[in-house]
PDB file of N, CA and C in Angstrom:
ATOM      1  N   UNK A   1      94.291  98.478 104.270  1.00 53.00           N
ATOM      2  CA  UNK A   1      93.992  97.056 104.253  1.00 53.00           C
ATOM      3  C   UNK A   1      92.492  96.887 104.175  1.00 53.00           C
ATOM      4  N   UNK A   2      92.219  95.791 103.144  1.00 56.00           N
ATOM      5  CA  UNK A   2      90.448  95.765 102.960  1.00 56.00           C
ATOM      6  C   UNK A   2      90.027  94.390 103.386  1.00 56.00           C
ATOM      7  N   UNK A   3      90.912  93.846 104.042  1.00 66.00           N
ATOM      8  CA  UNK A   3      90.032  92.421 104.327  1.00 66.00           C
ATOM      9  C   UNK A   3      89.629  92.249 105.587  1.00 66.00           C
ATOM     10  N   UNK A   4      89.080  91.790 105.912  1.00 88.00           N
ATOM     11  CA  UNK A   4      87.977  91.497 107.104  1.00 88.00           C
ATOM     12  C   UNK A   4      89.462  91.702 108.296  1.00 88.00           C
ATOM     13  N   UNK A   5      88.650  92.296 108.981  1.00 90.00           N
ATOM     14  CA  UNK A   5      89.766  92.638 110.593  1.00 90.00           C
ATOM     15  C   UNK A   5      89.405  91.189 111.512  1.00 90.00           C
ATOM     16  N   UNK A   6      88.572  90.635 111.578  1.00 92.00           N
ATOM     17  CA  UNK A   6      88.981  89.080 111.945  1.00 92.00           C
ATOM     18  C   UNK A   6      89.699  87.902 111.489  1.00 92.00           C
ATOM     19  N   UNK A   7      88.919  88.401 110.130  1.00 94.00           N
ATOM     20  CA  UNK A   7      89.895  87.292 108.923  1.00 94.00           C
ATOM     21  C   UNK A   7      91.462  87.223 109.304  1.00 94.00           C
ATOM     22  N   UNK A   8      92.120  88.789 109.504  1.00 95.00           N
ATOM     23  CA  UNK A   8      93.210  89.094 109.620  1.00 95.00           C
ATOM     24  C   UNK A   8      93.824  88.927 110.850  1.00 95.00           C
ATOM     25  N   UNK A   9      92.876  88.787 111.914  1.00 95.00           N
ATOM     26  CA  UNK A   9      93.338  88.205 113.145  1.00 95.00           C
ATOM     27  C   UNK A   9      93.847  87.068 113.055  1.00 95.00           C
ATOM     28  N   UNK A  10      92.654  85.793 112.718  1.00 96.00           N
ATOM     29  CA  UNK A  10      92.715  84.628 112.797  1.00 96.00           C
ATOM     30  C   UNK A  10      93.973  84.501 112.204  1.00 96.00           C
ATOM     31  N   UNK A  11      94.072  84.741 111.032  1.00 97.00           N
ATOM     32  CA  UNK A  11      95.561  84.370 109.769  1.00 97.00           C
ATOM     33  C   UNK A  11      96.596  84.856 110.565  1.00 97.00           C
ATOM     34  N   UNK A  12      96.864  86.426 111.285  1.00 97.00           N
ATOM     35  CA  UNK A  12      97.636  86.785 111.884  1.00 97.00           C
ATOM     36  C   UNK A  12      98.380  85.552 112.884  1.00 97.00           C
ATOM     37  N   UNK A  13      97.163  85.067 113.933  1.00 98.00           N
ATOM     38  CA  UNK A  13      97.571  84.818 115.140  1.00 98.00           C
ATOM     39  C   UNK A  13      98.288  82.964 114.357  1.00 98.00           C
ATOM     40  N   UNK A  14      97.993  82.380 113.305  1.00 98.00           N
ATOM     41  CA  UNK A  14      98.000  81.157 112.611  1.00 98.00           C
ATOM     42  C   UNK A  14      99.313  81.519 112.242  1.00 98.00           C
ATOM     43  N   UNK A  15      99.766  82.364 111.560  1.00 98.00           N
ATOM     44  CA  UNK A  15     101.224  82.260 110.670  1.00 98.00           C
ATOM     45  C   UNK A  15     101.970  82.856 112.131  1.00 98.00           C
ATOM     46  N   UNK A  16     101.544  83.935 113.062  1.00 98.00           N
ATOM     47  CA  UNK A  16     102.685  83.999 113.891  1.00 98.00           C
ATOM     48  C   UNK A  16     103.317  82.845 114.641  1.00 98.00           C
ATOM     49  N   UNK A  17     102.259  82.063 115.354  1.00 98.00           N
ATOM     50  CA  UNK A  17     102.863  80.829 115.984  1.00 98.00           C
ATOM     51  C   UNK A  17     103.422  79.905 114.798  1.00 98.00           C
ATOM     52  N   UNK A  18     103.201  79.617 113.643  1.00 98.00           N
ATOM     53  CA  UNK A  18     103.956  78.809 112.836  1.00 98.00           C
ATOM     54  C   UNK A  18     104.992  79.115 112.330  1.00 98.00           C
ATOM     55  N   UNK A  19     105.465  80.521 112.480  1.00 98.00           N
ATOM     56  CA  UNK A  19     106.486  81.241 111.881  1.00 98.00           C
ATOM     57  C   UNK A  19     107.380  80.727 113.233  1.00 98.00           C
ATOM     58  N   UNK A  20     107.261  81.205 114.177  1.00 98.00           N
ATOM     59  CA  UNK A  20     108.019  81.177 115.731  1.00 98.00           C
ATOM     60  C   UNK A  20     108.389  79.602 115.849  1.00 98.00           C
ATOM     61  N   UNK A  21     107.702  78.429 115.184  1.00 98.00           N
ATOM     62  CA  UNK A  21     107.962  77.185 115.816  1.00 98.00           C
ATOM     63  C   UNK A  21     108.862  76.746 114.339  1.00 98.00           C
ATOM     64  N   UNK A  22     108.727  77.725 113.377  1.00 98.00           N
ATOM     65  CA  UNK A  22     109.724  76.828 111.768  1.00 98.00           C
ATOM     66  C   UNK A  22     110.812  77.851 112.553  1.00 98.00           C
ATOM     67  N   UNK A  23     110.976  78.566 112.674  1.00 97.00           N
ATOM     68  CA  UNK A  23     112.344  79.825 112.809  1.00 97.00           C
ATOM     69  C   UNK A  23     112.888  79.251 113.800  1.00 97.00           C
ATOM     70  N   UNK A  24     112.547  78.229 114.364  1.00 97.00           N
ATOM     71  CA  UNK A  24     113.524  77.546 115.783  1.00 97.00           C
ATOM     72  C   UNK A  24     113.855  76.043 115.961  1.00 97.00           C
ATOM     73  N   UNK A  25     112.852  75.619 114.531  1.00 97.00           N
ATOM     74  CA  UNK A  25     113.285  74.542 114.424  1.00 97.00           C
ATOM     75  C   UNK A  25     113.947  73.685 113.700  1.00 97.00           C
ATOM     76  N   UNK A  26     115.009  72.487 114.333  1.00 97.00           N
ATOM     77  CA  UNK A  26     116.008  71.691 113.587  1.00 97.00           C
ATOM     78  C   UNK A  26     115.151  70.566 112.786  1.00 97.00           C
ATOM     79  N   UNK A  27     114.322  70.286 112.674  1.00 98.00           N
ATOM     80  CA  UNK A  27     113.810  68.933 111.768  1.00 98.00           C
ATOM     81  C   UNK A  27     113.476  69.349 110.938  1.00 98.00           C
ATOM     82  N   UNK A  28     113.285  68.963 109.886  1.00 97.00           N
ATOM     83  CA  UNK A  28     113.145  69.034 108.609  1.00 97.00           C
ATOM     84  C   UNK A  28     111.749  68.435 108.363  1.00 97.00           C
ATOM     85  N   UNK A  29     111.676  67.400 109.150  1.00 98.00           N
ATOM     86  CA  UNK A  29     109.944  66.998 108.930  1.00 98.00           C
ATOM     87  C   UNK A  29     109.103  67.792 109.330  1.00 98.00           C
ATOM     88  N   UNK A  30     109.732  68.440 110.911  1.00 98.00           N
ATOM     89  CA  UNK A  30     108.543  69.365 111.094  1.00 98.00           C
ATOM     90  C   UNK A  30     108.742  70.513 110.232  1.00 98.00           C
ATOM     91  N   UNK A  31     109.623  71.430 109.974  1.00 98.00           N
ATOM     92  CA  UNK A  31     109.349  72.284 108.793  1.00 98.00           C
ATOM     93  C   UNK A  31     108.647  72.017 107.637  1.00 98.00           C
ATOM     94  N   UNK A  32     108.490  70.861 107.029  1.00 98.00           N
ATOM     95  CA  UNK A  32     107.603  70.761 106.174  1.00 98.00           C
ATOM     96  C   UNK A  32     106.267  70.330 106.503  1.00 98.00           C
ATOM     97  N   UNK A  33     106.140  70.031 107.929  1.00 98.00           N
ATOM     98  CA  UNK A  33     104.869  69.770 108.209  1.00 98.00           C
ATOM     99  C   UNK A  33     103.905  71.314 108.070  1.00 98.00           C
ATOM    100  N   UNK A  34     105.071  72.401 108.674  1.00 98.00           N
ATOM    101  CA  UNK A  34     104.722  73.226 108.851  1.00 98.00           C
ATOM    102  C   UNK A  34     104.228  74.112 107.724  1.00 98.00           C
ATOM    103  N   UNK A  35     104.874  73.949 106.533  1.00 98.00           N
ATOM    104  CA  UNK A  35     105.018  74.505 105.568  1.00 98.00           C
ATOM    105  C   UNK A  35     103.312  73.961 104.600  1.00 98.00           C
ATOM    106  N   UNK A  36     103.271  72.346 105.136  1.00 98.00           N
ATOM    107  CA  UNK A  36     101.859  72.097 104.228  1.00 98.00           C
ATOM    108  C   UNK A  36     100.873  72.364 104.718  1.00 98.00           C
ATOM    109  N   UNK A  37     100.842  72.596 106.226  1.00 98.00           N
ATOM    110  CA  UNK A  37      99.825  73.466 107.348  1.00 98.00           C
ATOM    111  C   UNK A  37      99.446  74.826 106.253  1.00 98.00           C
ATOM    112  N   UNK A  38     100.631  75.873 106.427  1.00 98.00           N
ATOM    113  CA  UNK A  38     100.119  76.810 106.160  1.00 98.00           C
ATOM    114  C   UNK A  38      99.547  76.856 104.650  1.00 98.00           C
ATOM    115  N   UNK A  39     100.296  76.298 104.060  1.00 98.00           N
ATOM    116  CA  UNK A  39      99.774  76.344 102.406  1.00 98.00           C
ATOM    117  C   UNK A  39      98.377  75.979 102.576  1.00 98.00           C
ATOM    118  N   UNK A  40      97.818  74.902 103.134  1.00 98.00           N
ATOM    119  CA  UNK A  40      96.677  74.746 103.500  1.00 98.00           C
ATOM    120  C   UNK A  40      95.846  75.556 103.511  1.00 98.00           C
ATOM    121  N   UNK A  41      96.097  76.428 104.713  1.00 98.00           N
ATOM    122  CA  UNK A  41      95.626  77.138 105.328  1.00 98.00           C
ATOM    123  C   UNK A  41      95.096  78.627 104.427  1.00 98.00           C
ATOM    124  N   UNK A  42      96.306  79.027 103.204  1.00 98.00           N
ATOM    125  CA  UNK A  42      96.116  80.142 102.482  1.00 98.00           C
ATOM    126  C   UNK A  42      95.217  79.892 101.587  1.00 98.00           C
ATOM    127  N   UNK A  43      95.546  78.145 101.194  1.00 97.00           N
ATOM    128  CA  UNK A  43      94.201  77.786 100.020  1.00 97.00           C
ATOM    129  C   UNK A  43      92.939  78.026 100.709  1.00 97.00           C
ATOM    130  N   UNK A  44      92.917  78.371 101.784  1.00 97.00           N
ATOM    131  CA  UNK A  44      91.332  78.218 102.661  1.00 97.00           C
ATOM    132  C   UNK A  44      90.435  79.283 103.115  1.00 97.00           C
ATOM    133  N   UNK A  45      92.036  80.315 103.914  1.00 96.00           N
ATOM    134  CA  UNK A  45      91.326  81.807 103.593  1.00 96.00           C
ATOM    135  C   UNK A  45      91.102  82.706 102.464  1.00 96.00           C
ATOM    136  N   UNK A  46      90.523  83.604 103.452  1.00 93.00           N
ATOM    137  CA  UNK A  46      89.739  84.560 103.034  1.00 93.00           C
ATOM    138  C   UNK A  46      90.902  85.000 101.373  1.00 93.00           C
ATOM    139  N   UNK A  47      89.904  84.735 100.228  1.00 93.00           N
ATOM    140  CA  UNK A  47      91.142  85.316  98.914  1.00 93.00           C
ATOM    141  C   UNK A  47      91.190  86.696  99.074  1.00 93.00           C
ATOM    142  N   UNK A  48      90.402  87.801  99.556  1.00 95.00           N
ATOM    143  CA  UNK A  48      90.762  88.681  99.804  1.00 95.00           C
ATOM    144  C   UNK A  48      92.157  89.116 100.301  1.00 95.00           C
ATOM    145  N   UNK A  49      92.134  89.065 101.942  1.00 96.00           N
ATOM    146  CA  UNK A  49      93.083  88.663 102.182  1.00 96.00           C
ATOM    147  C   UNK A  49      94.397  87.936 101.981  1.00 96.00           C
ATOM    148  N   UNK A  50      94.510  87.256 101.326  1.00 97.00           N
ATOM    149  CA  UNK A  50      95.607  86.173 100.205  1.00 97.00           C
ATOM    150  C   UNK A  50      96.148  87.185  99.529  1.00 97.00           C
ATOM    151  N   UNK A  51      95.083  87.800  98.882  1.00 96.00           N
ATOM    152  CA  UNK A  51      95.599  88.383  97.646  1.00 96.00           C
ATOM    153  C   UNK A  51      96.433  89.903  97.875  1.00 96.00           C
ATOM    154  N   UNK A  52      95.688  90.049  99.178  1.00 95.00           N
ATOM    155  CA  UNK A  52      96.457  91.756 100.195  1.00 95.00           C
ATOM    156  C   UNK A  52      98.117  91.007 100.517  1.00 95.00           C
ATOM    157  N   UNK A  53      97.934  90.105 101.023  1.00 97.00           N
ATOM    158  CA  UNK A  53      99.253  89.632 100.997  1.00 97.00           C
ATOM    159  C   UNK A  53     100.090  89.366 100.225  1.00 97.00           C
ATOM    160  N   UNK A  54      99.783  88.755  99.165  1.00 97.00           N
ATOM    161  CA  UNK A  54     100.349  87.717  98.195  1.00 97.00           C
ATOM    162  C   UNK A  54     100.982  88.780  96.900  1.00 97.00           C
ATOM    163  N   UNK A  55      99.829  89.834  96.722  1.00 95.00           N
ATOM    164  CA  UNK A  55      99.931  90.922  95.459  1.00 95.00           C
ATOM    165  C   UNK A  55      99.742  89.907  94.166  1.00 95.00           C
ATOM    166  N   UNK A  56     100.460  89.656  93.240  1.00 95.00           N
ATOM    167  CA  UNK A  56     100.283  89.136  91.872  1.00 95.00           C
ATOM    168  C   UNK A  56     101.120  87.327  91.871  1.00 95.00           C
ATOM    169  N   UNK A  57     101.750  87.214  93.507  1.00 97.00           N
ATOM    170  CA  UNK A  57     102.696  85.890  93.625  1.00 97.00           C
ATOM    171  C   UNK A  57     101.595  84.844  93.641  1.00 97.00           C
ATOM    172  N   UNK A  58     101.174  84.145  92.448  1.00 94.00           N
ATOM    173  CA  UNK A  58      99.793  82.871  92.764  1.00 94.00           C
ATOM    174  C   UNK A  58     101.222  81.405  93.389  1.00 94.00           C
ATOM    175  N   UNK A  59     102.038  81.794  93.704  1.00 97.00           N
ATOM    176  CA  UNK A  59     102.774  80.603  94.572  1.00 97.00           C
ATOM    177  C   UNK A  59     103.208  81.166  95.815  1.00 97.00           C
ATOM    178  N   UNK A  60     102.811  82.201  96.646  1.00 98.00           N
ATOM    179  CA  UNK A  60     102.638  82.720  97.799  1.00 98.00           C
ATOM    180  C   UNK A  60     102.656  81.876  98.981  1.00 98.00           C
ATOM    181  N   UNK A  61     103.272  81.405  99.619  1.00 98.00           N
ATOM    182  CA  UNK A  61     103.428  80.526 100.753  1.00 98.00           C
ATOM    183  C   UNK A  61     103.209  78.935 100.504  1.00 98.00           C
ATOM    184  N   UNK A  62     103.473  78.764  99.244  1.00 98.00           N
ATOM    185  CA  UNK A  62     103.542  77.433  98.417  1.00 98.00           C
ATOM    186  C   UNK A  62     104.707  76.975  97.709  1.00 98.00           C
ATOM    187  N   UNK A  63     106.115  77.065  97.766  1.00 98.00           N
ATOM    188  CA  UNK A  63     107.107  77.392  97.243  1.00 98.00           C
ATOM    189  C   UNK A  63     108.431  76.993  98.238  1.00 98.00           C
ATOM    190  N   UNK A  64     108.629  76.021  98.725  1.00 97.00           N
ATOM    191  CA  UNK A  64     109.443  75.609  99.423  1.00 97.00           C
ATOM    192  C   UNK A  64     110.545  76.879  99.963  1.00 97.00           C
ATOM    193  N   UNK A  65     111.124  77.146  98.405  1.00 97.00           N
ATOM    194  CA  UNK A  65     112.413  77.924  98.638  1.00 97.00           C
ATOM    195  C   UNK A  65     111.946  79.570  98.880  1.00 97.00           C
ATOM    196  N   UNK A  66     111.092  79.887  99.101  1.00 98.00           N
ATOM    197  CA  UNK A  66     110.315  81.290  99.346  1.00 98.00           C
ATOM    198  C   UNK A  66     109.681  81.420 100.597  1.00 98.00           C
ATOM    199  N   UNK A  67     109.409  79.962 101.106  1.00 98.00           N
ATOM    200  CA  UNK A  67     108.652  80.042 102.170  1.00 98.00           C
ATOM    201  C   UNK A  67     108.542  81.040 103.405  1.00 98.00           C
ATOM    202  N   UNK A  68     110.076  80.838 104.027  1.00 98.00           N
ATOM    203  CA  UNK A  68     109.991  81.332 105.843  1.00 98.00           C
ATOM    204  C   UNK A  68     110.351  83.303 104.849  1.00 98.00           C
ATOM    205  N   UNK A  69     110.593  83.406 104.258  1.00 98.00           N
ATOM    206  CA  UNK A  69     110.814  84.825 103.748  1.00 98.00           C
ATOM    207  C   UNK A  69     108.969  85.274 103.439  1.00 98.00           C
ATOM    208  N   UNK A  70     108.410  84.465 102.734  1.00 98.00           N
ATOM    209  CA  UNK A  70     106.727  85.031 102.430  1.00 98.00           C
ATOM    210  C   UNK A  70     106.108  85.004 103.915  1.00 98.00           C
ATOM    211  N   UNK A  71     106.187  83.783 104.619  1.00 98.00           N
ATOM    212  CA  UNK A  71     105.519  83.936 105.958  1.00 98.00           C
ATOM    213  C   UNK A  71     106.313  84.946 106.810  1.00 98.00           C
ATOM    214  N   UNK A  72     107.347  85.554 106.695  1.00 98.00           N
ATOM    215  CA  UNK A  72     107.841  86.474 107.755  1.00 98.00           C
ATOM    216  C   UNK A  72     106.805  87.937 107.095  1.00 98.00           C
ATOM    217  N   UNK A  73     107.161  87.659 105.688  1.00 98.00           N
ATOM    218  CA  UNK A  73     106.516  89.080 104.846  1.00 98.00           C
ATOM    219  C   UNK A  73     105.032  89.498 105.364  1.00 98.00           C
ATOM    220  N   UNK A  74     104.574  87.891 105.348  1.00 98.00           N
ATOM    221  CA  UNK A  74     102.930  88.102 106.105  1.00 98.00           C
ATOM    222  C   UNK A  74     102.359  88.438 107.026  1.00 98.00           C
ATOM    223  N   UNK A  75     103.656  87.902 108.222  1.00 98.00           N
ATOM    224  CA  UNK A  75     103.528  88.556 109.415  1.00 98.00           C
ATOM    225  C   UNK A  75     104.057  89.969 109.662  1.00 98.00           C
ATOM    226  N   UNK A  76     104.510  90.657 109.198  1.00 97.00           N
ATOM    227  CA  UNK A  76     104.988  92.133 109.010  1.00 97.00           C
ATOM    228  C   UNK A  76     103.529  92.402 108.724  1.00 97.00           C
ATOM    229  N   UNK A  77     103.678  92.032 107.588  1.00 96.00           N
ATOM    230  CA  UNK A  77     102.441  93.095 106.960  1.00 96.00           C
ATOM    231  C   UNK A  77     100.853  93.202 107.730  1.00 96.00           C
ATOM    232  N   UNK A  78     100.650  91.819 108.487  1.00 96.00           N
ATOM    233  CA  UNK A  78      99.085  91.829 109.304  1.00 96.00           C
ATOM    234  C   UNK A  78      99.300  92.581 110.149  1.00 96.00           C
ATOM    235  N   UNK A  79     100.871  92.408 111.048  1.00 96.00           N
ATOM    236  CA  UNK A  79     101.071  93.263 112.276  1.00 96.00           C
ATOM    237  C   UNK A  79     100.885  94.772 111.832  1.00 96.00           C
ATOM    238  N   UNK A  80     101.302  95.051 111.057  1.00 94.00           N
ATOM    239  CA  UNK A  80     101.089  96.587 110.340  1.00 94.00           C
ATOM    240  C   UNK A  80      99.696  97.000 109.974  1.00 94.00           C
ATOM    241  N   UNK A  81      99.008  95.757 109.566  1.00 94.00           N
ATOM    242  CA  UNK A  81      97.457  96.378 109.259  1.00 94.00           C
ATOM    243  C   UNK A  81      96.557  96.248 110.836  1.00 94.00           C
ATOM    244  N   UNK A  82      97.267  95.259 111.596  1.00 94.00           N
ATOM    245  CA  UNK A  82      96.449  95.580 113.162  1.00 94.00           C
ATOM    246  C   UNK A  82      96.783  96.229 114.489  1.00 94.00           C
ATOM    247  N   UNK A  83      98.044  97.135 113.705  1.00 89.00           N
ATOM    248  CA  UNK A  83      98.327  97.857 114.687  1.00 89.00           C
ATOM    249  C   UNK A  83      97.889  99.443 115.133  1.00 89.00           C
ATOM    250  N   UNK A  84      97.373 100.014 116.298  1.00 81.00           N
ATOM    251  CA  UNK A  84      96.365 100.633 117.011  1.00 81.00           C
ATOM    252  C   UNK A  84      97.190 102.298 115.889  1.00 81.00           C
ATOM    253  N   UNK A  85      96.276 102.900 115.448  1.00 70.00           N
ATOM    254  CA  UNK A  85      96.915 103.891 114.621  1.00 70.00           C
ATOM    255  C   UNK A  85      97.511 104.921 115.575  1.00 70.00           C
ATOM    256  N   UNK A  86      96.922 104.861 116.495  1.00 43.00           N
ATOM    257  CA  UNK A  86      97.500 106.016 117.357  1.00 43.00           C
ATOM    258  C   UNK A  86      99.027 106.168 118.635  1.00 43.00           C
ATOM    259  N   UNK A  87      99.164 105.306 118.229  1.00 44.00           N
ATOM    260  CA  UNK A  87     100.851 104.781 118.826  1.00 44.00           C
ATOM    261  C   UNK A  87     101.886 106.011 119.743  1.00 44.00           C
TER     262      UNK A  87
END
């Protein structure tokens, strides 16, 4: 992983709590609240990062019907790039 180890915090600790509050929740408004949060949020970080995530998808956490599957993908994958190598 080449993008900034804070960058990857911040984004980390942002999609985990938004992942945990769409994966439990019944409204539909708030899921899409949630959903224009994060899109937000990817237009904003680090493109490095985006792009470690995203690979060649330029609709990466922008995509209604892809959504809670790309943000679970994202959170796998940060937890994997910040986890202590020596386990």
């Amino acid at each position: 992983m080449m993008a900034d180890r804070n960058a990857t915090e911040q984004a980390y600790a942002f999609f985990h709590q938004k992942l945990k509050v769409y994966e439990h929740s019944t409204s539909e408004r708030e899921m899409d609240h949630i959903e224009n949060v994060v899109s937000a949020y990817a237009d904003a970080m680090s493109t490095e990062l985006y792009k470690a995530l995203a690979g060649d998808n330029v609709a990466f956490l922008h995509e209604h019907s892809s959504f809670r599957a790309e943000l679970s993908s994202a959170v796998r994958k940060m937890e994997g790039w910040l986890e202590p190598k020596n386990r």
